[in-house]
XYZ file of C-alpha atoms in Angstrom:
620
model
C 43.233 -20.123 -5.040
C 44.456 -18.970 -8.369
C 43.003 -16.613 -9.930
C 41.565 -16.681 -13.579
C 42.684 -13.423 -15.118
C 46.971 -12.563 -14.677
C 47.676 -9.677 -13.395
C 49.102 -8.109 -16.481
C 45.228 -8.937 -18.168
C 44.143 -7.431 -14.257
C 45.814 -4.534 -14.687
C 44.764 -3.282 -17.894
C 40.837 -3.574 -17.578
C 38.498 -1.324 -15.508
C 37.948 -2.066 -11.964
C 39.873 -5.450 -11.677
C 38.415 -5.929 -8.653
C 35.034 -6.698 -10.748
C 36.614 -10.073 -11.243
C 38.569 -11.553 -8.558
C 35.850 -12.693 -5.259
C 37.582 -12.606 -1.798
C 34.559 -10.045 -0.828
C 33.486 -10.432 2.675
C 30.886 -12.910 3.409
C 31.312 -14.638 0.132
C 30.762 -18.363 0.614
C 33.605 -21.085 -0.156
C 33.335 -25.090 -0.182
C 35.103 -28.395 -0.890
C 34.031 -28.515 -4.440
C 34.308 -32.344 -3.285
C 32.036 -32.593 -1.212
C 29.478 -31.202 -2.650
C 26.880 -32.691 -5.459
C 25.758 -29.300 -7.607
C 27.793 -26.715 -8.660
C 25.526 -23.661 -9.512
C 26.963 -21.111 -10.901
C 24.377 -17.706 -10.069
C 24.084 -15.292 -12.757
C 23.572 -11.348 -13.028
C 23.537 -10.419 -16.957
C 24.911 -7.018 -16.450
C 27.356 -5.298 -14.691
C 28.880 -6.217 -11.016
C 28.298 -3.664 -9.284
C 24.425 -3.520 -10.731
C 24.511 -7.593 -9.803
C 25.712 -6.644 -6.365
C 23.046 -4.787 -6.218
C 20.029 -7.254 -6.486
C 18.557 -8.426 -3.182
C 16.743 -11.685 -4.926
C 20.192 -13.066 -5.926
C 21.673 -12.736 -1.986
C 18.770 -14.382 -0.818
C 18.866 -17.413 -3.364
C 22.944 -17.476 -3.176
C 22.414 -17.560 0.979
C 19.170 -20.324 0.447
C 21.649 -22.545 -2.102
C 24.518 -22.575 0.445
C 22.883 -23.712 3.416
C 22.718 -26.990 1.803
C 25.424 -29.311 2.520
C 24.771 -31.020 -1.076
C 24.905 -27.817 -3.311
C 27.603 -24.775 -3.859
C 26.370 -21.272 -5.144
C 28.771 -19.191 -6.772
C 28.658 -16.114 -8.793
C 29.013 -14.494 -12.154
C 28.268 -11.083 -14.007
C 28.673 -9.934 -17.698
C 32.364 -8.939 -18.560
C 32.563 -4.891 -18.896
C 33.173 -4.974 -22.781
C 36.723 -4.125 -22.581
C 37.485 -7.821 -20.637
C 35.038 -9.435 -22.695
C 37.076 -8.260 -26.044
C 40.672 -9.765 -24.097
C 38.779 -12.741 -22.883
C 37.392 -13.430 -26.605
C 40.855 -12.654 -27.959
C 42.953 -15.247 -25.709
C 39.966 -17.700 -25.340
C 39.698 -17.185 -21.685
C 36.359 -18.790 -20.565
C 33.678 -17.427 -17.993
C 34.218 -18.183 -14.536
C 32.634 -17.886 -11.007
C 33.705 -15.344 -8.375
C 34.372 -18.026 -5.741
C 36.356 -20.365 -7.019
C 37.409 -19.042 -10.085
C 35.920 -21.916 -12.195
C 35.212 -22.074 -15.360
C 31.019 -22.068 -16.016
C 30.830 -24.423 -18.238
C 32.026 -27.003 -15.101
C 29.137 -26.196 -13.220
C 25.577 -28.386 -12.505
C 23.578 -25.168 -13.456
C 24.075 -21.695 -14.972
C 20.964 -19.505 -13.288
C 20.160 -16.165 -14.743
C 18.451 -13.255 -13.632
C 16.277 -11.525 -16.359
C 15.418 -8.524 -14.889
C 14.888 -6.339 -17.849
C 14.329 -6.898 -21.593
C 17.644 -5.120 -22.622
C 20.226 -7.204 -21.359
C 18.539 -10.227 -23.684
C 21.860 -9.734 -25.680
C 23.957 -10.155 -22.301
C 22.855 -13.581 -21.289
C 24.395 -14.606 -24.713
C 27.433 -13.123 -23.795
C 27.453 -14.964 -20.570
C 26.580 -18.303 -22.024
C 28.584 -18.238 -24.991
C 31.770 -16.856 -22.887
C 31.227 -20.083 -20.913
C 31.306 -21.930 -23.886
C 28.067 -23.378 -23.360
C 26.335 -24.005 -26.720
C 23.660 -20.786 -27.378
C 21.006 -23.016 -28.641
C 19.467 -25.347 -25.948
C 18.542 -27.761 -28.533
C 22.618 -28.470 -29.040
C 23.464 -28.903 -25.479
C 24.065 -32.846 -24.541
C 24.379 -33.985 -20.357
C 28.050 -32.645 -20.751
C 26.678 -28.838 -20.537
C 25.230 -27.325 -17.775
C 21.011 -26.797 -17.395
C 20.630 -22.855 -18.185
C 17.908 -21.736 -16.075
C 16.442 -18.509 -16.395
C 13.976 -16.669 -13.563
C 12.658 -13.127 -12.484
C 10.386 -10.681 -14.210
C 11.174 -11.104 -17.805
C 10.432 -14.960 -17.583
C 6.518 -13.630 -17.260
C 7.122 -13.619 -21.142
C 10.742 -15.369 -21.870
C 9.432 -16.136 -25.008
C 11.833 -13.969 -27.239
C 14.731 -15.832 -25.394
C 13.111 -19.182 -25.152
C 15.437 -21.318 -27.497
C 18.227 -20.055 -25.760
C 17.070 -21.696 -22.248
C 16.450 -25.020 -20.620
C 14.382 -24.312 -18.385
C 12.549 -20.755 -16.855
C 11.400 -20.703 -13.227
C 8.217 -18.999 -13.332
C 7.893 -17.759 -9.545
C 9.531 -17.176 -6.345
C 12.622 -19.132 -5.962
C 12.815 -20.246 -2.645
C 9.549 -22.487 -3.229
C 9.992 -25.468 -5.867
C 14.413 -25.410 -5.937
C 14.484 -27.962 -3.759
C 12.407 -30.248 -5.576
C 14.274 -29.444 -8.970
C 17.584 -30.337 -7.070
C 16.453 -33.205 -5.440
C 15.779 -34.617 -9.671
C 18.879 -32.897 -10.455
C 21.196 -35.240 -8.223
C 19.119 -38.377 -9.703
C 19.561 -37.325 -13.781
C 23.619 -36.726 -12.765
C 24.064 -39.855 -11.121
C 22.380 -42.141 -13.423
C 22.173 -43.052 -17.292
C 19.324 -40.604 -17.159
C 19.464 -38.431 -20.937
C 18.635 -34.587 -20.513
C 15.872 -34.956 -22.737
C 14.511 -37.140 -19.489
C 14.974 -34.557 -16.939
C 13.549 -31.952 -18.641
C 10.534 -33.572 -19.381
C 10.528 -34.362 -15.386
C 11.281 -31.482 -14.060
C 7.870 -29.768 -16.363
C 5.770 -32.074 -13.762
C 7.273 -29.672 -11.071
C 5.266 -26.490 -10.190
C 6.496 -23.086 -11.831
C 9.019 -24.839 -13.963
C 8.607 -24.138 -17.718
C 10.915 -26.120 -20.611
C 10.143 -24.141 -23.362
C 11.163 -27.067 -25.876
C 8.308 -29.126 -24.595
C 6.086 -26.580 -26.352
C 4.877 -26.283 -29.735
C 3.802 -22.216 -30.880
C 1.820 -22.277 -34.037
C 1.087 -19.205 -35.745
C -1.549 -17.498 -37.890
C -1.342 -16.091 -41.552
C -1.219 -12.323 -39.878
C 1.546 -12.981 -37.858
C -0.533 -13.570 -34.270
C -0.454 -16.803 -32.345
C -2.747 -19.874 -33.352
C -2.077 -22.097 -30.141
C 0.509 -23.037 -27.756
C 0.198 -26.518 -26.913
C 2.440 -29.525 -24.821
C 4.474 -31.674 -27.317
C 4.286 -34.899 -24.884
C 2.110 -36.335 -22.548
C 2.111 -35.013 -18.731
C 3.560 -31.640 -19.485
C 1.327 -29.790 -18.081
C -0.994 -27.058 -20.204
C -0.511 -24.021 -18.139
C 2.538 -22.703 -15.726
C 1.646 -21.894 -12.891
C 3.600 -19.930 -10.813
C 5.172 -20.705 -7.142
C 4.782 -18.175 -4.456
C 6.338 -18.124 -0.708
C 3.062 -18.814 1.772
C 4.736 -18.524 5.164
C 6.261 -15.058 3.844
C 8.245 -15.392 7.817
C 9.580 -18.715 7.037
C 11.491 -18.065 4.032
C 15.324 -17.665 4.128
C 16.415 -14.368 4.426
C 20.624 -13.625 3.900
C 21.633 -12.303 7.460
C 25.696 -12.629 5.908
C 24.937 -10.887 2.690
C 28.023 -11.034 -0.009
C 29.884 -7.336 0.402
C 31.117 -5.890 -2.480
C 34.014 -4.306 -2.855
C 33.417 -1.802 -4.939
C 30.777 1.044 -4.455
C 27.619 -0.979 -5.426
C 24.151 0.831 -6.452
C 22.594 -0.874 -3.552
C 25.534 -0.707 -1.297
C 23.824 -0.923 2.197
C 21.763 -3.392 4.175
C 18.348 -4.131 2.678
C 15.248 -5.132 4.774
C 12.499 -6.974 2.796
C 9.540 -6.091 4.533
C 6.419 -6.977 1.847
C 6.126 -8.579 -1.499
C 3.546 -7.563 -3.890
C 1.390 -4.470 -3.499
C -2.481 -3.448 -3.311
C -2.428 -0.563 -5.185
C -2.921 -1.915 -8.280
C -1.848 0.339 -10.942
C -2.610 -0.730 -14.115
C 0.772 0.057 -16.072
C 2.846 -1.947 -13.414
C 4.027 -5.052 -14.070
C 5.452 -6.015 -10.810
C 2.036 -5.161 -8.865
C 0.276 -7.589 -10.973
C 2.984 -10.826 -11.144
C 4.252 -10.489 -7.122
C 0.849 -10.774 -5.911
C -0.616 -11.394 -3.876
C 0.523 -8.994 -1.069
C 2.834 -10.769 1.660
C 4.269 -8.887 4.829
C 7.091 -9.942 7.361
C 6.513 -8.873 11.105
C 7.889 -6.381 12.368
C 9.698 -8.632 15.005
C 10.766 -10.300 12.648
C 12.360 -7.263 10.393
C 13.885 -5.825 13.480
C 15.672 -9.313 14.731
C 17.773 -8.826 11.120
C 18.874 -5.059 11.825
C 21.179 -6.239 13.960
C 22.765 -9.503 12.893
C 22.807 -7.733 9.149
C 24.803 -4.571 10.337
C 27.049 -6.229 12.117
C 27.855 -9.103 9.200
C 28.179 -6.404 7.037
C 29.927 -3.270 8.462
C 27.449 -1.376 6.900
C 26.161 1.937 8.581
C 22.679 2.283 6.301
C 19.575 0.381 6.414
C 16.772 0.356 3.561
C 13.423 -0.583 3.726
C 12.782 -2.763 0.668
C 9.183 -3.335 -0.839
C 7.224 -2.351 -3.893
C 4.933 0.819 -1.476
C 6.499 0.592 1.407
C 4.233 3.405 3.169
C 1.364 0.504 2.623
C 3.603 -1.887 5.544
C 1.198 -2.208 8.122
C 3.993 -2.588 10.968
C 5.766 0.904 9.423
C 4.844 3.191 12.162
C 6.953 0.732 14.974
C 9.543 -0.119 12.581
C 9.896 3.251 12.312
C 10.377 3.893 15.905
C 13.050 1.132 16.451
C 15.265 2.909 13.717
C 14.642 5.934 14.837
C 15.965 4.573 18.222
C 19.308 2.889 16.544
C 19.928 6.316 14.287
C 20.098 8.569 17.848
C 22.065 5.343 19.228
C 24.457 3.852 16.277
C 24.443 6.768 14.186
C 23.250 4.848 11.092
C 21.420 6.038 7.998
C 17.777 5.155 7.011
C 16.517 4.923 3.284
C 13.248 5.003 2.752
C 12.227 4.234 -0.792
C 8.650 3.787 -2.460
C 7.161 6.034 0.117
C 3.638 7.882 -0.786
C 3.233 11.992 -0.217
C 1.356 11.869 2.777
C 1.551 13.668 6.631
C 2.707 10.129 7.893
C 5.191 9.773 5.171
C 6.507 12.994 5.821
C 7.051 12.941 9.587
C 8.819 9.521 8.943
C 11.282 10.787 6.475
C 11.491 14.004 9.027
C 13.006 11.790 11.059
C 15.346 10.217 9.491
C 16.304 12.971 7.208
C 18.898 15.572 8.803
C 18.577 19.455 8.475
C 19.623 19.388 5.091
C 17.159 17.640 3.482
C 17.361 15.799 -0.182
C 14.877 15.699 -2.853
C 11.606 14.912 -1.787
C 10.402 12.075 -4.371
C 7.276 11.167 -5.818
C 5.846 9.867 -9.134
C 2.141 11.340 -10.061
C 2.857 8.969 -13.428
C -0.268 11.226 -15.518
C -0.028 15.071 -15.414
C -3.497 14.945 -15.698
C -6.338 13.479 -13.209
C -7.979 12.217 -16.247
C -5.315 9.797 -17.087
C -4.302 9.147 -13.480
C -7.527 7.541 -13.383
C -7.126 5.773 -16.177
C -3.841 4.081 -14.826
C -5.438 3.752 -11.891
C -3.044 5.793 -10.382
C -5.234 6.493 -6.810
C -3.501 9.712 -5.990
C -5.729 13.081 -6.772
C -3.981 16.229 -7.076
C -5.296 17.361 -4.068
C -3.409 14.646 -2.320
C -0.093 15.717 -4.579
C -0.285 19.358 -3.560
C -1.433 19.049 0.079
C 1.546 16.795 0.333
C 3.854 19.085 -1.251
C 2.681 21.854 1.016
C 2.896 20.161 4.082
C 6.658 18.892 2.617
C 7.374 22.747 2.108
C 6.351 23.885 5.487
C 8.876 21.157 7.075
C 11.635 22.811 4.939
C 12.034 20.821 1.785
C 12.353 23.199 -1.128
C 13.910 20.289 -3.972
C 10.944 18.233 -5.585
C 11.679 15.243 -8.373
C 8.418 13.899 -9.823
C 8.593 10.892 -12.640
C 6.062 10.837 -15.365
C 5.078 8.572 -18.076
C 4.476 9.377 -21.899
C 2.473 7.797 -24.205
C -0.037 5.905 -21.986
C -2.593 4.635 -23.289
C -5.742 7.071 -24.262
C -3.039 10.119 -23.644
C -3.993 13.367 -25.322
C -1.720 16.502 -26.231
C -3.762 17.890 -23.337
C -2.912 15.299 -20.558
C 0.856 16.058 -21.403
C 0.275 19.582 -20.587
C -0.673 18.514 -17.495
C 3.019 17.582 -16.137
C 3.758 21.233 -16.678
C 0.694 22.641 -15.069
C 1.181 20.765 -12.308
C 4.264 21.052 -11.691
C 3.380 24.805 -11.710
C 0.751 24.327 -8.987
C 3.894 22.561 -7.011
C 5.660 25.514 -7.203
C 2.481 28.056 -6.004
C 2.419 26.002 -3.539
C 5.914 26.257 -1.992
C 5.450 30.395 -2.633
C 2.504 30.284 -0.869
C 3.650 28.120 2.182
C 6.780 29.195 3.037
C 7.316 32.956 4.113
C 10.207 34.894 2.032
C 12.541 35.052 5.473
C 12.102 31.282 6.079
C 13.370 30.239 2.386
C 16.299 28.947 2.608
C 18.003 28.165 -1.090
C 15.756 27.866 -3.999
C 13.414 26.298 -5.037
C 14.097 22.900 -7.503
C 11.258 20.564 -9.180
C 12.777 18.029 -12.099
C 10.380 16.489 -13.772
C 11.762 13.850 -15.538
C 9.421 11.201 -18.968
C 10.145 8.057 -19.687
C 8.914 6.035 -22.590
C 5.597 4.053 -21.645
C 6.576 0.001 -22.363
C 3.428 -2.158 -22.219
C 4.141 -5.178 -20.759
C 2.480 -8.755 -20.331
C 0.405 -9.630 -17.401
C -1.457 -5.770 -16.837
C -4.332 -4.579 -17.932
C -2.257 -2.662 -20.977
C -1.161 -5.780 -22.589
C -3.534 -5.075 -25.148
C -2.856 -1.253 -25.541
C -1.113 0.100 -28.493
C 2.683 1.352 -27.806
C 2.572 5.113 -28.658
C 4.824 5.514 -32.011
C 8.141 6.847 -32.071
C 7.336 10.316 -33.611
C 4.623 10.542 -31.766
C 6.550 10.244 -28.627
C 9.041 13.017 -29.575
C 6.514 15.332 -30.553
C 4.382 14.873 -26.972
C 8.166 15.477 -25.469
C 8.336 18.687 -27.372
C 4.841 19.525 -26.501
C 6.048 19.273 -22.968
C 9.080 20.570 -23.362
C 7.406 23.820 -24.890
C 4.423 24.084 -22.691
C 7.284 24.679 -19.586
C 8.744 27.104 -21.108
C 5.221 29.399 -20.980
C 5.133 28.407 -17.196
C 5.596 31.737 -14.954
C 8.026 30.028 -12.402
C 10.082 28.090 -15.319
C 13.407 28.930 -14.096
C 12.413 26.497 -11.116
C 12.054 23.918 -13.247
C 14.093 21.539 -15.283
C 12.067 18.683 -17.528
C 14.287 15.823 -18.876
C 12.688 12.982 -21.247
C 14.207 9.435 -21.784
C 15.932 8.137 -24.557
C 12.980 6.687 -26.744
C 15.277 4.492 -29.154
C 15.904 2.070 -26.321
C 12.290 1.654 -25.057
C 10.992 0.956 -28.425
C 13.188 -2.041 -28.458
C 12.649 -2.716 -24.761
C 8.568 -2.557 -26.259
C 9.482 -5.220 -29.177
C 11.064 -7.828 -26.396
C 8.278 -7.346 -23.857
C 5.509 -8.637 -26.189
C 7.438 -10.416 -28.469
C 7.721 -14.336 -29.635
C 9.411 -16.880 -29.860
C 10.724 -15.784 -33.753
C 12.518 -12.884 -31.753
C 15.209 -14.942 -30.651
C 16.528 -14.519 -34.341
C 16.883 -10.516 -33.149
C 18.316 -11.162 -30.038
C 21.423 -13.865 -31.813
C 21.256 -11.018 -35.242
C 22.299 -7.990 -32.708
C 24.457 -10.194 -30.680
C 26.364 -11.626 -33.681
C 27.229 -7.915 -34.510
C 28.692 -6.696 -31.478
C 25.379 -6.064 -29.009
C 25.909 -6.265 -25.333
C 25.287 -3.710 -22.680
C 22.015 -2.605 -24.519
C 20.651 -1.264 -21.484
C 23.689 1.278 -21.475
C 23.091 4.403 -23.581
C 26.659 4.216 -24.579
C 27.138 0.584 -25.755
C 23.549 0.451 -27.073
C 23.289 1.012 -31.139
C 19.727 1.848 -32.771
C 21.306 1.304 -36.101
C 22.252 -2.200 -34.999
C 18.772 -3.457 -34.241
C 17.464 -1.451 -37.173
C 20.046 -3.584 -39.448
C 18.933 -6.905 -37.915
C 15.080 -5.723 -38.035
C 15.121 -4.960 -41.617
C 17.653 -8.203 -42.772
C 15.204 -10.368 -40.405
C 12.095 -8.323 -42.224
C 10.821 -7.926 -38.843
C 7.408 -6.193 -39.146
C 8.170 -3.420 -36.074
C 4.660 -2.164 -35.855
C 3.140 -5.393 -35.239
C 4.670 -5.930 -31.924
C 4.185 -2.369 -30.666
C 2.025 -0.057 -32.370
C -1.429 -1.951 -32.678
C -4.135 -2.959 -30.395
C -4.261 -6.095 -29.502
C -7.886 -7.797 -29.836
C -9.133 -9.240 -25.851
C -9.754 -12.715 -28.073
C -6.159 -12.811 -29.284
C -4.029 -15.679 -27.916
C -0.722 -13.884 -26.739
C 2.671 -15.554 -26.602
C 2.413 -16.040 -22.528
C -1.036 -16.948 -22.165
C 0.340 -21.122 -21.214
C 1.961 -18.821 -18.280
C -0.487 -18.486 -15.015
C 0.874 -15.601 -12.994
C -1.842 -16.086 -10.403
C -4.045 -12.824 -12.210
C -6.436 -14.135 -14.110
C -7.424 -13.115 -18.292
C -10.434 -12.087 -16.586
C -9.661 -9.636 -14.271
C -6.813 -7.945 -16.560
C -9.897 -7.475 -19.233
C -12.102 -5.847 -16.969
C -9.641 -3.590 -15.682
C -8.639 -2.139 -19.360
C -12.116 -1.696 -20.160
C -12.178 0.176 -16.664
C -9.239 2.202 -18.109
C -10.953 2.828 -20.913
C -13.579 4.914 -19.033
C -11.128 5.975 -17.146
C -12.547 3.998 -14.099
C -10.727 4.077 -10.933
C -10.737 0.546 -8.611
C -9.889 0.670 -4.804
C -6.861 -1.047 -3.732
C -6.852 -4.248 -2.101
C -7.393 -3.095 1.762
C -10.045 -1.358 0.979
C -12.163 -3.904 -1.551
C -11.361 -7.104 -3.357
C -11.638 -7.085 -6.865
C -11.104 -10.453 -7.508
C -7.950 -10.533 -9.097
C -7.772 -14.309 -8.584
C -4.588 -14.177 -6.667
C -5.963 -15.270 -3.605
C -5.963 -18.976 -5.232
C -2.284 -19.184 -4.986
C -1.993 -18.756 -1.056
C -5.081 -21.707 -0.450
C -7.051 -19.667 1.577
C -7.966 -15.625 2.119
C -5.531 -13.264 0.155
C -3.225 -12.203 2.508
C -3.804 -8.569 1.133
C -7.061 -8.783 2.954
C -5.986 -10.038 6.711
């Protein structure tokens, strides 16, 4: 197979081996005998793409049919994208080295609102024209899916079609239409209109978005007959069935996920009500443990990996955690291989798990309170008291951790200079608590907490999709407050506080809730050099601040103002399986500062249970 790039070209970019396939694992056909190309797309990075566990398990479900051949791409680094642009190289796949504009379909992962101006790269690198509207049979169907589709509105012209659900449910119908449209007189037009009648398939175009004189939505309505009114999303039911990649792709290079990945539960019960992803994954799904433990095996030895880890949004709410636990345990004293154990709560369980699979020297214990203050952990619905945090801590402490990293939000919604003193304060208390657990003779090193802000985004689909976005200057001064507040803290040479960049978020805020008149950003900032937003050092503020004020983009209107309950936001045609009704009740919860039990312990109704045709799993 020859490859795309020469080796001179090869040899003078970063990390050729970014470009060139050959990884172990990675799957090759007769393009000749197969009927769809599809041509599987990261926007970012390859070693970030590498990283993603949804695009292994769609790449392994699209190769084990004999009719269809998955292949991968990622976004350029910016200094191949410049040569590529120079000598008019087009995009092409890992595999075969094609170029993407030869392929059936171009799929893309939108997992995050700031690579927006990376899936033009991708698509216009292909040559594929940006604008759906000017593509003709001759171009391939750019599909979009993943979290950002929830609201793809701000990159909806740029898109045939957005899969609006789990992927391993309706493909198979959309393929099966596919193969009919390619080998027939069939116009595009046609098959897009078809392919609406299939569940959790949106075509934007079919759409019409009116607006009102101040700038809000009027209605969001079908242009033809038997597209449907509402999107409703596909879940897995038989969570065991689904295909699951026991020969995952192996990158060569040193990937951020660069170890065998168990999928053990989609969706989660906690229900906070900042998090997107425990609203749209509902509702809760869990894989036996039998089942989890049959993969360990066949995936270590595809791979050559030596680390296993346990992938889920909480994974300290898996039912089957305590044996799973046991049969690592079992192959780390046997094989010698590593456990991670990600999204795990502060509790004695917890704790006596990651005992185990931690060794003497023990990392960072982990944990995000999200609210420094009970107040406002109630009001995002947080469930943990700070009795839980610091008897957690303490028992932590007594089993010799002495490094603590705790993640915090700012600017949540009904958040007072007082609540951000809070982080501080508590993680003050933290650090009583180590002094008073652990005797002088038994410390051994110092003790570390790093707090570390981020920028509160609200985002469609929670209960704060009507909350105001805290302004930027507000922002910066609560950082300061925080900031300054440490300082009077009488262990404060234990601590470190970091807060993130808020230039980025505030853009990141604009996409989340945005329209459909934001795809004139998105081309404005791409036209002028924007890709790699999400990276501090490609992104430019001044950029988007150029394009906002030449578009006369009205900033505050998509971030700083409440939205009214009655208002019709851009994704309401989009059923994510919560209903309006629910989300309402639980911001006027937050609002009192209300807190509602998790799933397990009573059903609020969220409406999710429709989607699986009979109890909510969450439930069982």
């Amino acid at each position: 197979m020859k490859l795309a790039l020469s080796d001179e070209i090869l040899m003078s970019v970063d990390k050729p081996s970014r470009y060139i396939g050959h990884e172990l694992n990675m799957v090759v056909k007769d393009p000749m005998k197969v009927d769809i190309r599809y041509a599987m797309c990261f926007p970012d990075v390859y070693e970030i793409g590498m990283s993603y566990l949804g695009i292994q398990i769609l790449y392994d479900m699209f190769n084990r049919r004999e009719d269809t051949w998955c292949e991968r791409v990622y976004s350029p680094w910016p200094d191949l994208d410049k040569v590529m642009r120079e000598r008019k190289i087009p995009l092409f796949s890992l595999e075969s080295q094609t170029p993407i504009r030869e392929f059936d379909f171009l799929g893309i992962t939108i997992q995050y609102e700031m690579c927006y101006t990376n899936i033009l790269q991708v698509i216009d690198l292909s040559g594929i024209p940006l604008f759906s509207k000017d593509r003709t049979k001759e171009d391939p169907i750019v599909i979009g899916g993943g979290p950002c589709t929830y609201n793809p509105e701000p990159i909806a012209d740029f898109f045939d079609i957005f899969y609006i659900g789990e992927g391993e449910e309706s493909y198979g119908s959309l393929l099966e239409l596919y193969k009919e449209y390619k080998y027939s007189d069939m116009e595009r037009s046609e098959f897009l209109r078809r392919a609406s009648g299939i569940q959790g398939i949106y075509v934007p175009s079919l759409y019409e978005v009116e607006y009102k004189e101040d700038g809000t939505v009027s209605s969001i309505t079908p242009k033809a007959e038997g597209v449907p009114e509402k999107i409703k999303k596909v879940i897995v039911r038989d969570f065991s069935e689904a295909p699951y990649p026991m020969k995952p792709v192996v990158p060569y290079l040193r990937a951020t996920q660069d170890r065998v990945v168990l999928e053990v539960m989609r969706g989660c019960i906690r229900g906070c009500r900042f998090c997107q992803a425990g609203m749209i994954y509902r509702p809760t799904r869990q894989k036996p443990v039998e089942l989890v433990q049959s993969y360990v095996d066949q995936m270590l030895s595809a791979t050559g990996y030596d680390e296993v880890s346990i992938s889920s949004l909480s994974t300290s709410d898996y039912e089957d955690l305590p044996k799973l636990m046991d049969f690592l345990v079992e192959r780390i004293e046997k094989d010698h291989i590593q456990v991670s154990l990600p999204s795990l709560r502060v509790d004695a369980f917890s704790l006596s798990v990651m005992e185990k699979v931690q060794d003497i020297h023990k990392v960072s214990l982990t944990f995000a309170p999200e609210a420094g203050s009970q107040r406002l952990r109630d009001v995002i619905n947080k469930g943990l008291t700070e009795e839980v945090i610091l008897n957690g801590v303490t028992q932590a402490f007594a089993g010799g951790w002495n490094k603590v990293k705790l993640y915090f939000m700012m600017g949540l919604p009904t958040e007072t200079l007082e609540d951000v003193e809070g982080i501080p304060e508590l993680c003050e208390k933290i650090s009583e608590a180590y002094f008073d657990t652990v005797p002088k003779e038994n410390r051994i090193g110092s003790l570390q907490i790093t707090a570390s802000a981020s920028y509160f985004v609200p985002k469609p689909f929670t209960p704060f999709q009507w909350a105001p976005m805290l302004d930027r200057e507000s922002y910066v001064a609560h950082a300061y407050h925080a900031k300054e507040h440490f300082r009077k803290m009488r262990n404060m040479k234990r601590m470190k506080f970091a807060y993130h960049d808020q230039d980025i978020s505030l853009i990141e805020g604009i996409y989340a809730r945005g329209d459909r008149r934001l795809s004139a950003l998105v081309l404005e900032v791409y036209r002028n050099g924007g890709i790699f937003d999400a990276w501090t050092e490609f992104f430019s503020m001044q950029r988007y601040l150029d394009a906002i004020e030449k578009l006369k983009i009205d900033t505050a209107f998509y971030l700083t103002r409440e939205r009214s309950v009655d208002e019709v936001l851009p994704w309401d045609h989009i059923d994510c399986g919560v209903s309006k009704q629910f989300l309402q009740k639980e911001w006027e919860l937050a609002r009192q500062g209300i807190v509602t039990p998790n799933c397990r312990e009573r059903c609020s109704g969220c409406g999710a249970a429709g989607l699986s045709e009979g109890p909510c799993p969450a439930m069982k």
